[in-house]
mmCIF file of C-alpha atoms in Angstrom:
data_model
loop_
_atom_site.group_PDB
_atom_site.id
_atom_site.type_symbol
_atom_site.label_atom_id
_atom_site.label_comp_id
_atom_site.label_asym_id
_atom_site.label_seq_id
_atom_site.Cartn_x
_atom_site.Cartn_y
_atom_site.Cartn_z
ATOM 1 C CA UNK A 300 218.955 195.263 141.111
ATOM 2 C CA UNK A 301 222.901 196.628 141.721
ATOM 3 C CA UNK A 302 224.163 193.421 141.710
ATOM 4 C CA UNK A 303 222.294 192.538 138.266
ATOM 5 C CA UNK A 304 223.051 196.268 136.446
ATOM 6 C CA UNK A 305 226.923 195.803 137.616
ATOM 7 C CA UNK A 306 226.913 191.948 135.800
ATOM 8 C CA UNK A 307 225.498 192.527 132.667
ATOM 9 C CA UNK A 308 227.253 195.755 132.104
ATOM 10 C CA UNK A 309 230.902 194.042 132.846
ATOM 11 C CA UNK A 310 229.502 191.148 130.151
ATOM 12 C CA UNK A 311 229.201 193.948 127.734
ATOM 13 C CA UNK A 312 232.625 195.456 128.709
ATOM 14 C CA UNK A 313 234.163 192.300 128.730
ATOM 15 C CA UNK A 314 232.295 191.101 125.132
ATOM 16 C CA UNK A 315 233.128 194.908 123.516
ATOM 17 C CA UNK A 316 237.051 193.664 124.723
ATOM 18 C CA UNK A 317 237.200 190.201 124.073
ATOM 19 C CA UNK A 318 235.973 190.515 120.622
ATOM 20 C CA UNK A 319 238.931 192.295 119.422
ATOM 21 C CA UNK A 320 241.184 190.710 120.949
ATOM 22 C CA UNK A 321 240.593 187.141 119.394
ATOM 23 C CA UNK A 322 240.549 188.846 116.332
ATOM 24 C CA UNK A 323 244.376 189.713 117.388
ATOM 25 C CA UNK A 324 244.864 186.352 118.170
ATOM 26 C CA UNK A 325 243.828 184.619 115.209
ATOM 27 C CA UNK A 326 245.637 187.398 113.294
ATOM 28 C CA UNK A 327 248.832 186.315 115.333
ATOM 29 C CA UNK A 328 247.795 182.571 114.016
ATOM 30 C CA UNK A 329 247.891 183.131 110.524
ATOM 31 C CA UNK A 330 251.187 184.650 110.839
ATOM 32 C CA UNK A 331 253.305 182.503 108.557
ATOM 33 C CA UNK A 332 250.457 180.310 106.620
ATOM 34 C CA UNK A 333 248.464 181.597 103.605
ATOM 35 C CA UNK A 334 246.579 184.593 102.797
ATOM 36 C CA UNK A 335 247.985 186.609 106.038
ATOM 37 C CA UNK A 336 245.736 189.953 106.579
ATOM 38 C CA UNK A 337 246.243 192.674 108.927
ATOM 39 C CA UNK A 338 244.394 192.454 112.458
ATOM 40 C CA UNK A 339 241.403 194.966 112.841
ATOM 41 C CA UNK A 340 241.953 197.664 115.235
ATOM 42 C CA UNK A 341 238.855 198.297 116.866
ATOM 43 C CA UNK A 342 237.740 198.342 120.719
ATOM 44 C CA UNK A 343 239.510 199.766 123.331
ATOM 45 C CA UNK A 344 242.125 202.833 122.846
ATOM 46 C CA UNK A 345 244.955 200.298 124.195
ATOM 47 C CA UNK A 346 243.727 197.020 122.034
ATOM 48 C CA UNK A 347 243.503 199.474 118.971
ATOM 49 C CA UNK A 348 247.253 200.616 119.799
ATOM 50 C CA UNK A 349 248.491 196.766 120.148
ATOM 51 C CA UNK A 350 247.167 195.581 117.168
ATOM 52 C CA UNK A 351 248.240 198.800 115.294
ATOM 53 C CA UNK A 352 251.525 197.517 116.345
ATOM 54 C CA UNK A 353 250.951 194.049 115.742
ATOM 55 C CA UNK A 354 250.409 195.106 111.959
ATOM 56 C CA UNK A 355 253.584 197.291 111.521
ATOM 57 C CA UNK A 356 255.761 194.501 112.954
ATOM 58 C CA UNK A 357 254.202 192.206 110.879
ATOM 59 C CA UNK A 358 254.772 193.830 107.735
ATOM 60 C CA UNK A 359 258.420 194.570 108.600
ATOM 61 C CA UNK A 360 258.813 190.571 108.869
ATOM 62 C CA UNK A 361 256.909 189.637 105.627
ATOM 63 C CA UNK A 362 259.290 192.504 103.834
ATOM 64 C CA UNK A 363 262.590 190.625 105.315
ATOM 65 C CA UNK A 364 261.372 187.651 104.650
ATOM 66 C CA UNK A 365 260.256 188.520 101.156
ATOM 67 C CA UNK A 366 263.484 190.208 100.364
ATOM 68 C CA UNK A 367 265.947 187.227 101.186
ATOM 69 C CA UNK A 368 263.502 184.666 99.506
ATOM 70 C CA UNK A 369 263.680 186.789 96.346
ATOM 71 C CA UNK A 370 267.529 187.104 96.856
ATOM 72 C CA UNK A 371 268.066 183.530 97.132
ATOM 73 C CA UNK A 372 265.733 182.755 94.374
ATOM 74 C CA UNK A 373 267.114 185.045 91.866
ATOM 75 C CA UNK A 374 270.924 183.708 93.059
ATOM 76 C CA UNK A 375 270.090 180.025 92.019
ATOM 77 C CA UNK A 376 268.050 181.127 88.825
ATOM 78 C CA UNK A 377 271.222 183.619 87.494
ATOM 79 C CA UNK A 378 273.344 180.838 88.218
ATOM 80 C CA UNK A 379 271.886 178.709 85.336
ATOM 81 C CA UNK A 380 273.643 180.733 82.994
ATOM 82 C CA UNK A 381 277.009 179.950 83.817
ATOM 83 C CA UNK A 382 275.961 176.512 84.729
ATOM 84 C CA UNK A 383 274.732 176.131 81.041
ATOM 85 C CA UNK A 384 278.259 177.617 79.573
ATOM 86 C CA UNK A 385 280.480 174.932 81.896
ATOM 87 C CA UNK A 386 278.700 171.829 80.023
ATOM 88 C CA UNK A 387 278.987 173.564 76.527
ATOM 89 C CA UNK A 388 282.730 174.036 77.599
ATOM 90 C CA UNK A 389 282.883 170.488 79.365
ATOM 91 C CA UNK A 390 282.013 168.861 75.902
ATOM 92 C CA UNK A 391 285.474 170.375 74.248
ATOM 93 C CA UNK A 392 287.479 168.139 76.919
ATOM 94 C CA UNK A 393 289.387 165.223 75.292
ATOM 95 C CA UNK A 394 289.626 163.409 78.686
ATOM 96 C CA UNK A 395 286.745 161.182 78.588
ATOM 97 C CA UNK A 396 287.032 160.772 82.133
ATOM 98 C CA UNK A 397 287.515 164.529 82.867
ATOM 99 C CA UNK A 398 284.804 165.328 81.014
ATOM 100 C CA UNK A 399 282.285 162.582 82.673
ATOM 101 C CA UNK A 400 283.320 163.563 85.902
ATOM 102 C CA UNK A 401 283.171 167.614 84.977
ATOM 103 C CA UNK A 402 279.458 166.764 83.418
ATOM 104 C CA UNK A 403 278.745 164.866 86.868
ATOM 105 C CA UNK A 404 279.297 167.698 88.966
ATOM 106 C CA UNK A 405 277.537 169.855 86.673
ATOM 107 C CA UNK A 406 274.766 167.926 87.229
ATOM 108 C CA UNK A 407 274.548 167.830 90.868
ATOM 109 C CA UNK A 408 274.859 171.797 90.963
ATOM 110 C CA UNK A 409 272.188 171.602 88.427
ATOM 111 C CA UNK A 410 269.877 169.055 91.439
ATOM 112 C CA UNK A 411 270.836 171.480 93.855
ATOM 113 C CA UNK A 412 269.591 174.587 92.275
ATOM 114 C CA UNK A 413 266.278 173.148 91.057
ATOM 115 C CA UNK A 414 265.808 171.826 95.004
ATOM 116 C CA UNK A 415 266.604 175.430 96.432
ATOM 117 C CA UNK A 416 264.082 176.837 93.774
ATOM 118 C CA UNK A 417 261.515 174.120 94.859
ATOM 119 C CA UNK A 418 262.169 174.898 98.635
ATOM 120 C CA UNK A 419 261.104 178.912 98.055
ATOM 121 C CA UNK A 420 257.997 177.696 95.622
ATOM 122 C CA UNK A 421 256.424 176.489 98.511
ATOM 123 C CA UNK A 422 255.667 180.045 99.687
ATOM 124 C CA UNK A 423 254.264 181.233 96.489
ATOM 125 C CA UNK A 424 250.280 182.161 96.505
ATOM 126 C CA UNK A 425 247.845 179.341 95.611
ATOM 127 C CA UNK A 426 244.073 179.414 95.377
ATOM 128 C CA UNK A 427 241.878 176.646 96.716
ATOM 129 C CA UNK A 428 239.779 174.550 94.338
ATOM 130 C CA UNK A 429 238.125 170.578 94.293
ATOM 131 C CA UNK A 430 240.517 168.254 92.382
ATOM 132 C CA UNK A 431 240.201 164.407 92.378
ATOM 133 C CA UNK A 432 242.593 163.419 94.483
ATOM 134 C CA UNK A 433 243.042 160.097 93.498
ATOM 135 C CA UNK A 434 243.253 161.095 89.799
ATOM 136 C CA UNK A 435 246.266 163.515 90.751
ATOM 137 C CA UNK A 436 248.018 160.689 92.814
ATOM 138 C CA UNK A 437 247.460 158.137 89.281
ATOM 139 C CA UNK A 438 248.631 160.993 87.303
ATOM 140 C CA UNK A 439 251.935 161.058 89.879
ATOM 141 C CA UNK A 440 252.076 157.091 89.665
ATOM 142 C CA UNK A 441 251.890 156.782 85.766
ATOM 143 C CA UNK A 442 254.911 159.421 85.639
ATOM 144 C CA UNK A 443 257.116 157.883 87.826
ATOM 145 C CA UNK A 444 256.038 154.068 85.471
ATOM 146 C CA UNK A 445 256.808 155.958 82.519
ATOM 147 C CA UNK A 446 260.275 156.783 83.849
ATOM 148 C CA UNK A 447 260.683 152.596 84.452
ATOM 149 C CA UNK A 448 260.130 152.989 88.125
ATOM 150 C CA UNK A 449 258.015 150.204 90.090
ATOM 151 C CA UNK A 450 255.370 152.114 91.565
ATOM 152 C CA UNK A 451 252.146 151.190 92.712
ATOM 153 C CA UNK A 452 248.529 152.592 93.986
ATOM 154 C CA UNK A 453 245.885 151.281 95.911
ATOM 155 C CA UNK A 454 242.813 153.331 96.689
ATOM 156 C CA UNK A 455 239.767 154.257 94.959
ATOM 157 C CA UNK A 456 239.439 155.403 91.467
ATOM 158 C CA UNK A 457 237.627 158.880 92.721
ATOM 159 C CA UNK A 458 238.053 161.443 95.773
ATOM 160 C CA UNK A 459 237.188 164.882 95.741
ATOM 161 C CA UNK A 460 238.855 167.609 97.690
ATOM 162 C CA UNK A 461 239.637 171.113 98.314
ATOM 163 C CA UNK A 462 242.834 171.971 98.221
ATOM 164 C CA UNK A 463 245.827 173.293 97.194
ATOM 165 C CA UNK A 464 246.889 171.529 94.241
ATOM 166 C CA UNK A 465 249.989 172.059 93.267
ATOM 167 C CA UNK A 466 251.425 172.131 96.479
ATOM 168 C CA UNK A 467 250.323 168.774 97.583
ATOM 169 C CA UNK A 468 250.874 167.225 94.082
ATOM 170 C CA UNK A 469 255.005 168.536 94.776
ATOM 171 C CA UNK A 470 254.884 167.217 98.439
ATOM 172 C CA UNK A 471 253.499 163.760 97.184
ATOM 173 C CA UNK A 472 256.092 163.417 94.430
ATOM 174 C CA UNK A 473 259.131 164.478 96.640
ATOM 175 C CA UNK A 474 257.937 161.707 98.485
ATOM 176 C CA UNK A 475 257.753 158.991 95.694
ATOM 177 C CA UNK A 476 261.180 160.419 94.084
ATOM 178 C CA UNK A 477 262.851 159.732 97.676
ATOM 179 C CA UNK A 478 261.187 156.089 98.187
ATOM 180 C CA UNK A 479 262.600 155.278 94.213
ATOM 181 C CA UNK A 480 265.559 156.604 95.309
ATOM 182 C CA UNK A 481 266.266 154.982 98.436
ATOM 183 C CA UNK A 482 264.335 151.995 97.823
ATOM 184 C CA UNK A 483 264.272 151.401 93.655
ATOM 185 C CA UNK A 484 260.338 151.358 94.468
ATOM 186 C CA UNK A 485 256.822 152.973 96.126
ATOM 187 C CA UNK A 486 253.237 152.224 97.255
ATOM 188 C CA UNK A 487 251.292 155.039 97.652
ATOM 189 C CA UNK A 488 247.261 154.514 99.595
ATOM 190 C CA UNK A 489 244.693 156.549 99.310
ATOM 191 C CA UNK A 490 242.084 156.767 102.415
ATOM 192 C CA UNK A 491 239.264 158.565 103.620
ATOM 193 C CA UNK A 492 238.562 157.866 107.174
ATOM 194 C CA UNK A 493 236.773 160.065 110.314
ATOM 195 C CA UNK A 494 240.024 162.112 110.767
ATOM 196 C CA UNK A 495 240.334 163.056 106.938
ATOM 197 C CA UNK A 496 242.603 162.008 103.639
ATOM 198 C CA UNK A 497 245.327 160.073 103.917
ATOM 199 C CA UNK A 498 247.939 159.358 101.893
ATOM 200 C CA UNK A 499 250.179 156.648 102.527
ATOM 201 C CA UNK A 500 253.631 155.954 100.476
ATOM 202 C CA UNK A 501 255.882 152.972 101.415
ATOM 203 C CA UNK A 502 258.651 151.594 100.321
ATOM 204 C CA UNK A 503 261.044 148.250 101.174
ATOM 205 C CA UNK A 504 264.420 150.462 101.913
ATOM 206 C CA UNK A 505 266.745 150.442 104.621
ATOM 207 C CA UNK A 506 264.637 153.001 106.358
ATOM 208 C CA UNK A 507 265.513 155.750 109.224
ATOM 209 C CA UNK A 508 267.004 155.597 112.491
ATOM 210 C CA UNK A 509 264.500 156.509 114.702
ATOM 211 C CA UNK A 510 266.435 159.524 116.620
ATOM 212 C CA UNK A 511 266.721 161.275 113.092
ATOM 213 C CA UNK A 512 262.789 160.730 112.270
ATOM 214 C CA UNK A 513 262.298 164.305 112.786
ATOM 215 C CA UNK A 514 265.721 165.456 111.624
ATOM 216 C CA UNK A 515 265.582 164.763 108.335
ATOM 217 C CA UNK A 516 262.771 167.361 107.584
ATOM 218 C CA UNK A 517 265.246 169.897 108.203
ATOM 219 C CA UNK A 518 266.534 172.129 105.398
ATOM 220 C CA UNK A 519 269.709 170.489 103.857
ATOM 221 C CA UNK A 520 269.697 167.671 106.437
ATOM 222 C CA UNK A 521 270.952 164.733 104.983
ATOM 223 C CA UNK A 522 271.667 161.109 106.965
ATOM 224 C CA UNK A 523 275.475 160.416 107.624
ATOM 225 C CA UNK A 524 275.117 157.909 104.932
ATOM 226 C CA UNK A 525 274.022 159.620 101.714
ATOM 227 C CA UNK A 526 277.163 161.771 101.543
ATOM 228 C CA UNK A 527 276.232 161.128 97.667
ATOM 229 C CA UNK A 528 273.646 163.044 95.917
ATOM 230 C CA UNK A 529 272.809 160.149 93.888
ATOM 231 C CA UNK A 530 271.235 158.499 96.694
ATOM 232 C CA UNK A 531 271.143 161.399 99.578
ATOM 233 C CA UNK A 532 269.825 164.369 97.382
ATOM 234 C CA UNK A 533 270.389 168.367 98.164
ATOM 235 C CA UNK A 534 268.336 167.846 101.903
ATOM 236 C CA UNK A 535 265.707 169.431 100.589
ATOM 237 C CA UNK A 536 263.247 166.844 99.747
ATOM 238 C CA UNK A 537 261.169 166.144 102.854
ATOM 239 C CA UNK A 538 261.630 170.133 104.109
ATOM 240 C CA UNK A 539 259.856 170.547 101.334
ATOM 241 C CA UNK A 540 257.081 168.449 101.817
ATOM 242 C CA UNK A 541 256.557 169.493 105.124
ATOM 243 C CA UNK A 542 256.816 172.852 104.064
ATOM 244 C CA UNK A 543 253.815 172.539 101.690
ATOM 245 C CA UNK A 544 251.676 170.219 103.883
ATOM 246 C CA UNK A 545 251.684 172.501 106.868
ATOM 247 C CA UNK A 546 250.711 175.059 104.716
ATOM 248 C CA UNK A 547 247.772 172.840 103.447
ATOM 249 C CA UNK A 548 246.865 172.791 106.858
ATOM 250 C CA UNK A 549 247.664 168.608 107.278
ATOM 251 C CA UNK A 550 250.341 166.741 109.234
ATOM 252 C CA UNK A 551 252.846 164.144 108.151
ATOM 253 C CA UNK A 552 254.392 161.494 109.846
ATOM 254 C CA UNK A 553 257.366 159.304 109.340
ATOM 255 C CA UNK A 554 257.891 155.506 110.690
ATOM 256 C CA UNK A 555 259.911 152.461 109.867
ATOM 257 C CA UNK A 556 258.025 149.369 108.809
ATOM 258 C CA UNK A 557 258.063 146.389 110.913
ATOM 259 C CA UNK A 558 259.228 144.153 108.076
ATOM 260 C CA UNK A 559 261.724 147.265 106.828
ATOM 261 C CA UNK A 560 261.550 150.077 104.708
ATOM 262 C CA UNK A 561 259.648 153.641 105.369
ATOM 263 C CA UNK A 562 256.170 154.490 105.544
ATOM 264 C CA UNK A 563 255.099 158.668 105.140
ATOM 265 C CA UNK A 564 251.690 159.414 106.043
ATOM 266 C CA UNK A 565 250.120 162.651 105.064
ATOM 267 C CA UNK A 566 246.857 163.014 106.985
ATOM 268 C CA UNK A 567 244.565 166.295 105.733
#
């Protein structure tokens, strides 16, 4: 009877203790991703004082982090402005070539302030809704045709999901713009298999070495080369679609082709 009193009354300590604490821990999870709330403080005096803390220092980071994103983002917006007043000024050069090469490296500041602005997007708030999936990846094909681009789908003609949708249409198109780029062409699949969507896009380029797979999702990582923009970008691309597919809860992978070129698979 001692034995059985003294075991089910340490369950129910260790139930009225274990319960807040995953509550900590999934707080501590969420820490980064969307819709962040503050951990409960309930149970014990000394769990109620941990996550109390866990809270405060939490806020302190999402205030930092808020203030240099808003920093940087209103830096590379106010620069527009004078941006705007160099090409009006670059037109009133006689040198022709002057003036094309002044209007050439207007427009790569111009690339590299829309990719910074891109970048921060990824953090802003999004609600989760059902889309057609496959509609928003023809929608994403049909642009890039329009623009006289050779791309090409293969999947079916309807798939439902819940998602993010502007994040994932951004991630899918950095992808596309970077196979046109590299490649002069794309061919994005569409999937639904027992581990979830997937969306493949491939194109016939000279690929990636495969030590700098996972480098070149790194913020302003660019291979040794694409010194030009033309063909390397601002490094921002593929951060950028990582950034927004982790935060859609998915995974993407890069590979080289057998027969060359890249393949990018977003699995959600």
């Amino acid at each position: 009877m001692l034995v059985a009193c003294v075991t089910i009354l340490a369950l129910i300590l260790a139930r009225l203790l274990g319960r807040p604490l995953r509550k900590l821990a999934d707080a501590a999870d969420r820490v980064g991703r969307e819709d962040v709330t503050p951990a409960a403080e309930e149970g014990p005096r000394e769990v109620r004082r941990v996550a109390a803390a866990f809270n405060a220092m939490q806020a302190r980071l999402l205030d930092q982090v808020n203030e240099r994103i808003q920093a940087l983002a209103a830096v590379s917006h106010d620069l527009r402005t004078p941006i705007a007043r160099l090409r009006l000024r670059a037109a009133n050069v006689r040198n022709q070539e002057l003036r094309a090469a002044i209007g050439h490296d207007i427009d790569e500041m111009e690339a590299f302030m829309r990719s910074i602005l891109d970048f921060l997007r990824g953090a802003d708030p999004e609600e989760e809704r059902l889309i057609d999936l496959a509609s928003l990846v023809v929608t994403i094909v049909h642009d890039a045709q329009d623009m006289g681009s050779a791309v090409h789908y293969e999947g079916p003609a309807s798939l439902e999901l819940v998602t993010r949708p502007i994040k994932l249409q951004r991630a899918i198109d950095n992808l596309v713009q970077n196979a046109i780029r590299h490649a002069g062409q794309a061919e994005i699949r569409l999937s639904q298999g027992d581990d979830g969507v997937r969306i493949v896009v491939e194109d016939q380029g000279p690929g990636i070495p495969v030590d700098q797979l996972d480098m070149v999702f790194e913020p302003f990582r660019r291979l040794e080369g694409s010194r030009n923009r033309n063909t390397g970008g601002a490094g921002l691309g593929l951060a950028i679609v990582r950034r927004s597919i982790t935060r859609l809860g998915g995974s993407i992978r890069l590979e080289n082709r057998r027969r060359g070129g890249l393949r990018a698979t977003i699995t959600l």
